[in-house]
GROMACS .gro file of N, CA and C in nm:
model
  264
    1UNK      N    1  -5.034  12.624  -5.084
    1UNK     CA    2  -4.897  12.666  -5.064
    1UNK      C    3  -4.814  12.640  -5.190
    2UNK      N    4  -4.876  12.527  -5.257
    2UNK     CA    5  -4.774  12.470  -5.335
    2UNK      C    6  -4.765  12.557  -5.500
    3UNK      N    7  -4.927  12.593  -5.513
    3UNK     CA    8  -4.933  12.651  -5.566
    3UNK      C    9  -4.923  12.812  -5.597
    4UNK      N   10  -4.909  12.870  -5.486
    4UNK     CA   11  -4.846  13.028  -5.446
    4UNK      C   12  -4.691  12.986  -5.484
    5UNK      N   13  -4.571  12.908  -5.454
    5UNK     CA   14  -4.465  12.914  -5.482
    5UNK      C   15  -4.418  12.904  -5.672
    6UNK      N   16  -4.567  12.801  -5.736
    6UNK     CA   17  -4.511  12.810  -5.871
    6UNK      C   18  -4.580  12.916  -5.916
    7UNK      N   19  -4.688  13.047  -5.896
    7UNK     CA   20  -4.722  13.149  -5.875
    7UNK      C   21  -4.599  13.250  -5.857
    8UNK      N   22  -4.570  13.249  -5.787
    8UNK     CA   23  -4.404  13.314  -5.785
    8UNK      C   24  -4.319  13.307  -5.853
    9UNK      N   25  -4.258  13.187  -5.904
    9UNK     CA   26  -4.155  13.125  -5.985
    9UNK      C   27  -4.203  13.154  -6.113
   10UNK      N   28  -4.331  13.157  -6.154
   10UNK     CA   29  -4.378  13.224  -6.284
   10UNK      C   30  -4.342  13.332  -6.299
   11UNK      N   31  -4.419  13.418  -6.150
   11UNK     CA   32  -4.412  13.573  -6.234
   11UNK      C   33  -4.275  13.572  -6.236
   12UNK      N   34  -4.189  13.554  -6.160
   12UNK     CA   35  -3.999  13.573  -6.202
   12UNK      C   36  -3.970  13.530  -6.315
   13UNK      N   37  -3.996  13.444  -6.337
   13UNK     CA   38  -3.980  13.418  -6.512
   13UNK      C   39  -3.983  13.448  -6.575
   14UNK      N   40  -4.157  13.491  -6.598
   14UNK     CA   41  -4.219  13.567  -6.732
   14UNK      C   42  -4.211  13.730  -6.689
   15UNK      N   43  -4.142  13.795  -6.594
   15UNK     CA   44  -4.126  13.906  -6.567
   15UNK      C   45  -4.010  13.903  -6.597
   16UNK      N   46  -3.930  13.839  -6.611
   16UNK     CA   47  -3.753  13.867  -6.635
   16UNK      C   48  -3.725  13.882  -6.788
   17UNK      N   49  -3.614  13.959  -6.804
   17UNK     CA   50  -3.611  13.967  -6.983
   17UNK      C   51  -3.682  13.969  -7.017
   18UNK      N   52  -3.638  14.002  -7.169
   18UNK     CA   53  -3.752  13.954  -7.287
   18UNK      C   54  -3.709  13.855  -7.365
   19UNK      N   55  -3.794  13.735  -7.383
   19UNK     CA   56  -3.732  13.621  -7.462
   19UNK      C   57  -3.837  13.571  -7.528
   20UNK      N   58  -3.808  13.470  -7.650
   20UNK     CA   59  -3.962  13.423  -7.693
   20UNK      C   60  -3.994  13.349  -7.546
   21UNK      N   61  -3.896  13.249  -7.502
   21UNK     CA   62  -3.951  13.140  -7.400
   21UNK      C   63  -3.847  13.125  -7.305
   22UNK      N   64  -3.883  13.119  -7.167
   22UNK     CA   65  -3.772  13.136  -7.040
   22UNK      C   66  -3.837  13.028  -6.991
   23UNK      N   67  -3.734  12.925  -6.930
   23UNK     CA   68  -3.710  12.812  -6.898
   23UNK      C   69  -3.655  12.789  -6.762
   24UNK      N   70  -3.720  12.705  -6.642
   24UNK     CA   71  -3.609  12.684  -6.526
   24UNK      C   72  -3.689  12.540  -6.476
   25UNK      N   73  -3.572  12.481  -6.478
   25UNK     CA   74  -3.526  12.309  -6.418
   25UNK      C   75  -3.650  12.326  -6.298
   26UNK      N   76  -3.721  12.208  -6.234
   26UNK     CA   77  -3.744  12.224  -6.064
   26UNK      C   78  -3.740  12.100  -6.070
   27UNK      N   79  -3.674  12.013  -5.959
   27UNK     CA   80  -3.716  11.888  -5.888
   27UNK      C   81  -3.768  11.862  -5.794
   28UNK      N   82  -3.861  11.738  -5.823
   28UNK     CA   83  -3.920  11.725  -5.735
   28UNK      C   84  -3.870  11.665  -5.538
   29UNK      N   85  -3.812  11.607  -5.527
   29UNK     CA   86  -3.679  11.614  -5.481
   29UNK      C   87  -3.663  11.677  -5.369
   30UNK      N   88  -3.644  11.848  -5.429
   30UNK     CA   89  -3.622  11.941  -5.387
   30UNK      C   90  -3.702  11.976  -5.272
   31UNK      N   91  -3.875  11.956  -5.318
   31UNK     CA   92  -3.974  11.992  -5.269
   31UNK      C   93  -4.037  11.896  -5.130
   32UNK      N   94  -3.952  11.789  -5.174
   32UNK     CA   95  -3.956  11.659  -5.048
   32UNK      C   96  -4.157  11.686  -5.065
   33UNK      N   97  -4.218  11.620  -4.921
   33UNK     CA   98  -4.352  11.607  -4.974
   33UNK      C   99  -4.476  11.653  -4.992
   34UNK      N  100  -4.398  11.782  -5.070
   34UNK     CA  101  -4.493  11.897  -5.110
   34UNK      C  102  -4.493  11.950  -5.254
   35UNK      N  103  -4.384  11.840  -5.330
   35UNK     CA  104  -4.416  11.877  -5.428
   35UNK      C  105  -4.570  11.811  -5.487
   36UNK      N  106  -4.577  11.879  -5.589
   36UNK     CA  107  -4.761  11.887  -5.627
   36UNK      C  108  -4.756  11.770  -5.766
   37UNK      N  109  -4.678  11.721  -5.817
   37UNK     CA  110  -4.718  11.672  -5.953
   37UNK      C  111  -4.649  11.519  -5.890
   38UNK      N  112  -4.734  11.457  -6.022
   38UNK     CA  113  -4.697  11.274  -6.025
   38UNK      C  114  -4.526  11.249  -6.083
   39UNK      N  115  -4.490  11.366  -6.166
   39UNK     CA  116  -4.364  11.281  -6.220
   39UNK      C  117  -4.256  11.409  -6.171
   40UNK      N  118  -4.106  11.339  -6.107
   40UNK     CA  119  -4.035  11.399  -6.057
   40UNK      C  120  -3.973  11.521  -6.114
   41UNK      N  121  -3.924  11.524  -6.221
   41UNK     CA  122  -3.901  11.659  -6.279
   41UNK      C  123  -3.936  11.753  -6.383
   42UNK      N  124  -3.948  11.821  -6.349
   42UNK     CA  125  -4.015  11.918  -6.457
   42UNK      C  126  -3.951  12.054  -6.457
   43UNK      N  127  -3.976  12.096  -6.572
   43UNK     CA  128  -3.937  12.237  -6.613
   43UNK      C  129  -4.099  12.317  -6.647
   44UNK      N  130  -4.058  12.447  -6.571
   44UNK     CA  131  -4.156  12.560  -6.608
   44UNK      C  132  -4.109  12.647  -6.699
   45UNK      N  133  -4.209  12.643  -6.798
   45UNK     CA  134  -4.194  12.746  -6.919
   45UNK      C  135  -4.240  12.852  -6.892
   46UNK      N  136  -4.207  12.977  -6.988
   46UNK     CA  137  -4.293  13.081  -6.988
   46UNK      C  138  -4.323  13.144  -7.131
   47UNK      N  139  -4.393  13.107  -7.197
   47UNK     CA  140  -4.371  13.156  -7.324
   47UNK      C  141  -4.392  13.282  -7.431
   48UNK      N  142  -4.347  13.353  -7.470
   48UNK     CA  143  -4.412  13.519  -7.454
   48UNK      C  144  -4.403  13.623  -7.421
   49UNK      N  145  -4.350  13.579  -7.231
   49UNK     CA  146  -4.415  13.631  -7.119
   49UNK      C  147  -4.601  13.642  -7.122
   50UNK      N  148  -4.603  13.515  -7.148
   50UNK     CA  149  -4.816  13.490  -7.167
   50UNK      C  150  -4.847  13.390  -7.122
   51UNK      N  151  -4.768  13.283  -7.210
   51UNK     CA  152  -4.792  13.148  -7.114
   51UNK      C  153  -4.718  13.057  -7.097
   52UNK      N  154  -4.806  13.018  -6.939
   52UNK     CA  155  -4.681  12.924  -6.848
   52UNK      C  156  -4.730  12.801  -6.870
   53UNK      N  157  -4.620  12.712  -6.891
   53UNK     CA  158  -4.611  12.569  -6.878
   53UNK      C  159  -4.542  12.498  -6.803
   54UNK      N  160  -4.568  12.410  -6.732
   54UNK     CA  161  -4.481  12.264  -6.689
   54UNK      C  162  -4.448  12.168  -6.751
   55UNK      N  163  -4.379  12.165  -6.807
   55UNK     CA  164  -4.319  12.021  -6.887
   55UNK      C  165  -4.306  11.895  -6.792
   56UNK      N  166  -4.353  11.739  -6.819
   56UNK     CA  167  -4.259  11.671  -6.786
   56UNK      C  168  -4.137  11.614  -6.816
   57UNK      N  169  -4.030  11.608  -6.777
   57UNK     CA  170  -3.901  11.661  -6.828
   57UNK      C  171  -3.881  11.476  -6.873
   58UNK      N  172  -3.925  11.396  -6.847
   58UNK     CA  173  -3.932  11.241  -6.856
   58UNK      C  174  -4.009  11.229  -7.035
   59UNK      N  175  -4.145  11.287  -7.043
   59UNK     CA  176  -4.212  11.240  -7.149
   59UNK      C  177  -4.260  11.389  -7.246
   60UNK      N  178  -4.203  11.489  -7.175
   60UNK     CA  179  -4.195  11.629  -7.300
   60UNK      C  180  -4.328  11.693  -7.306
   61UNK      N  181  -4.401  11.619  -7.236
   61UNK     CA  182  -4.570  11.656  -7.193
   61UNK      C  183  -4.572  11.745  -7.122
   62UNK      N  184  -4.686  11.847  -7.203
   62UNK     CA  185  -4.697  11.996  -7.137
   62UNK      C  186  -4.761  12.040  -7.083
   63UNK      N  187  -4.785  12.066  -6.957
   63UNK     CA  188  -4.954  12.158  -6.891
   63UNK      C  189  -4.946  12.272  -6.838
   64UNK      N  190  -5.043  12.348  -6.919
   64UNK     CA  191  -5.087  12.489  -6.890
   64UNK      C  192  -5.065  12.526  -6.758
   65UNK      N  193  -5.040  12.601  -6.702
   65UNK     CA  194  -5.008  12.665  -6.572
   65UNK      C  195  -5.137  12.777  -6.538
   66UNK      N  196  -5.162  12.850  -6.662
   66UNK     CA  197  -5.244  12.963  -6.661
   66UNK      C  198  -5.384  12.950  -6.703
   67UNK      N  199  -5.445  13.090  -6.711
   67UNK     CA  200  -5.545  13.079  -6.768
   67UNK      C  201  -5.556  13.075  -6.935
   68UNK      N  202  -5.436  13.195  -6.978
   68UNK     CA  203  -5.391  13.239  -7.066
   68UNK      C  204  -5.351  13.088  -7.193
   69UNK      N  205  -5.255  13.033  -7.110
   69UNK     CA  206  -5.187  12.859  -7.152
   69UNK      C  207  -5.290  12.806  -7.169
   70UNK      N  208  -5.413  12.791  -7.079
   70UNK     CA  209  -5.530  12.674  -7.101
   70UNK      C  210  -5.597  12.715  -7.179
   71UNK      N  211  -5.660  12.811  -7.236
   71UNK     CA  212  -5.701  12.872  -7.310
   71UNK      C  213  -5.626  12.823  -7.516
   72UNK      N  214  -5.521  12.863  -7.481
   72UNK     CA  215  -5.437  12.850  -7.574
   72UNK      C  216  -5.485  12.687  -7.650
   73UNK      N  217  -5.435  12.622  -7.524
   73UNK     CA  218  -5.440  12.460  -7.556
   73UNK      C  219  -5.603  12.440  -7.592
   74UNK      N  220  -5.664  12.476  -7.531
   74UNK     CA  221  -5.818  12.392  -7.549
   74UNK      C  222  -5.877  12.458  -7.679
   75UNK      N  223  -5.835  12.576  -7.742
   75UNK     CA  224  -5.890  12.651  -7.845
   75UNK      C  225  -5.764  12.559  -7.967
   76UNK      N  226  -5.670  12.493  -7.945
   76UNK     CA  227  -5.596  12.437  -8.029
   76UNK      C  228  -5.483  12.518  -8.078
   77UNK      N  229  -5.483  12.620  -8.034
   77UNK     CA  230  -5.356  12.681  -8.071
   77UNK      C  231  -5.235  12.643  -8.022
   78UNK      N  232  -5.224  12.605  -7.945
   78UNK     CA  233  -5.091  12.552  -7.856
   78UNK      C  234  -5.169  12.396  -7.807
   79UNK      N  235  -5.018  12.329  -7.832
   79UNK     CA  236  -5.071  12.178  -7.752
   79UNK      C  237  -5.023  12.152  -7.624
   80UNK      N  238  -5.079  12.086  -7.533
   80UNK     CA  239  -5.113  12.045  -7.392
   80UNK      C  240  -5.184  11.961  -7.363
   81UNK      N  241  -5.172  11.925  -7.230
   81UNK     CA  242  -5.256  11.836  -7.177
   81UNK      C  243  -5.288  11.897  -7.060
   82UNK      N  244  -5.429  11.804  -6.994
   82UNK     CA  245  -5.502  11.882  -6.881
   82UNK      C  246  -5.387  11.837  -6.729
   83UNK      N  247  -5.411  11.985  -6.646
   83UNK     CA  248  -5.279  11.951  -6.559
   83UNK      C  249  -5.337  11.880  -6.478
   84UNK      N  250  -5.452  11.879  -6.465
   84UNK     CA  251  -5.575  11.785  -6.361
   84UNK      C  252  -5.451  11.674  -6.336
   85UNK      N  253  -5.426  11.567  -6.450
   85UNK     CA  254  -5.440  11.435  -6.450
   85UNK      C  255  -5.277  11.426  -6.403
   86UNK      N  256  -5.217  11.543  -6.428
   86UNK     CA  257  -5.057  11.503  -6.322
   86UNK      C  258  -5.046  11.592  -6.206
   87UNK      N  259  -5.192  11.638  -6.118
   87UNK     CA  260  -5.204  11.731  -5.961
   87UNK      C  261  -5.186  11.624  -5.896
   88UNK      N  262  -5.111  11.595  -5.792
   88UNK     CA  263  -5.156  11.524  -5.678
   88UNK      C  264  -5.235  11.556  -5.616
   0.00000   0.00000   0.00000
């Protein structure tokens, strides 16, 4: 479930305008106890319209959302970390 809603919130993102990078706030908070990650707030990137990220908005740490993003990061072109280690 949790993941169909940031599935959504992506494509609105990276479907809206054209920008290098589109940005929106989420708290965790919000999500009471369904949000999916270890640290309370974060921002989803979109960069491109190619690739999506989650920031943690606490330590600036970034994880791929996509296939496109993970890709990016593990080939070294873009930096990230694995989102494994902040899924609940």
């Amino acid at each position: 479930m949790m993941r169909s809603l940031f599935a959504i919130g992506l494509l609105v993102l990276c479907s809206s305008a054209f920008a290098a990078e589109k940005t929106q706030a989420l708290d965790g908070a919000s999500f009471g106890n369904t949000w999916p990650l270890t640290f309370e707030k974060a921002t989803i990137s979109c960069v491109n319209g190619v690739y999506a990220f989650v920031y943690d908005t606490a330590t600036d740490n970034r994880y791929p959302l996509n296939g496109m993003a993970s890709s990016a990061v593990k080939s070294g072109k873009m930096e990230g970390y694995d989102l494994d280690t902040v899924w609940k």
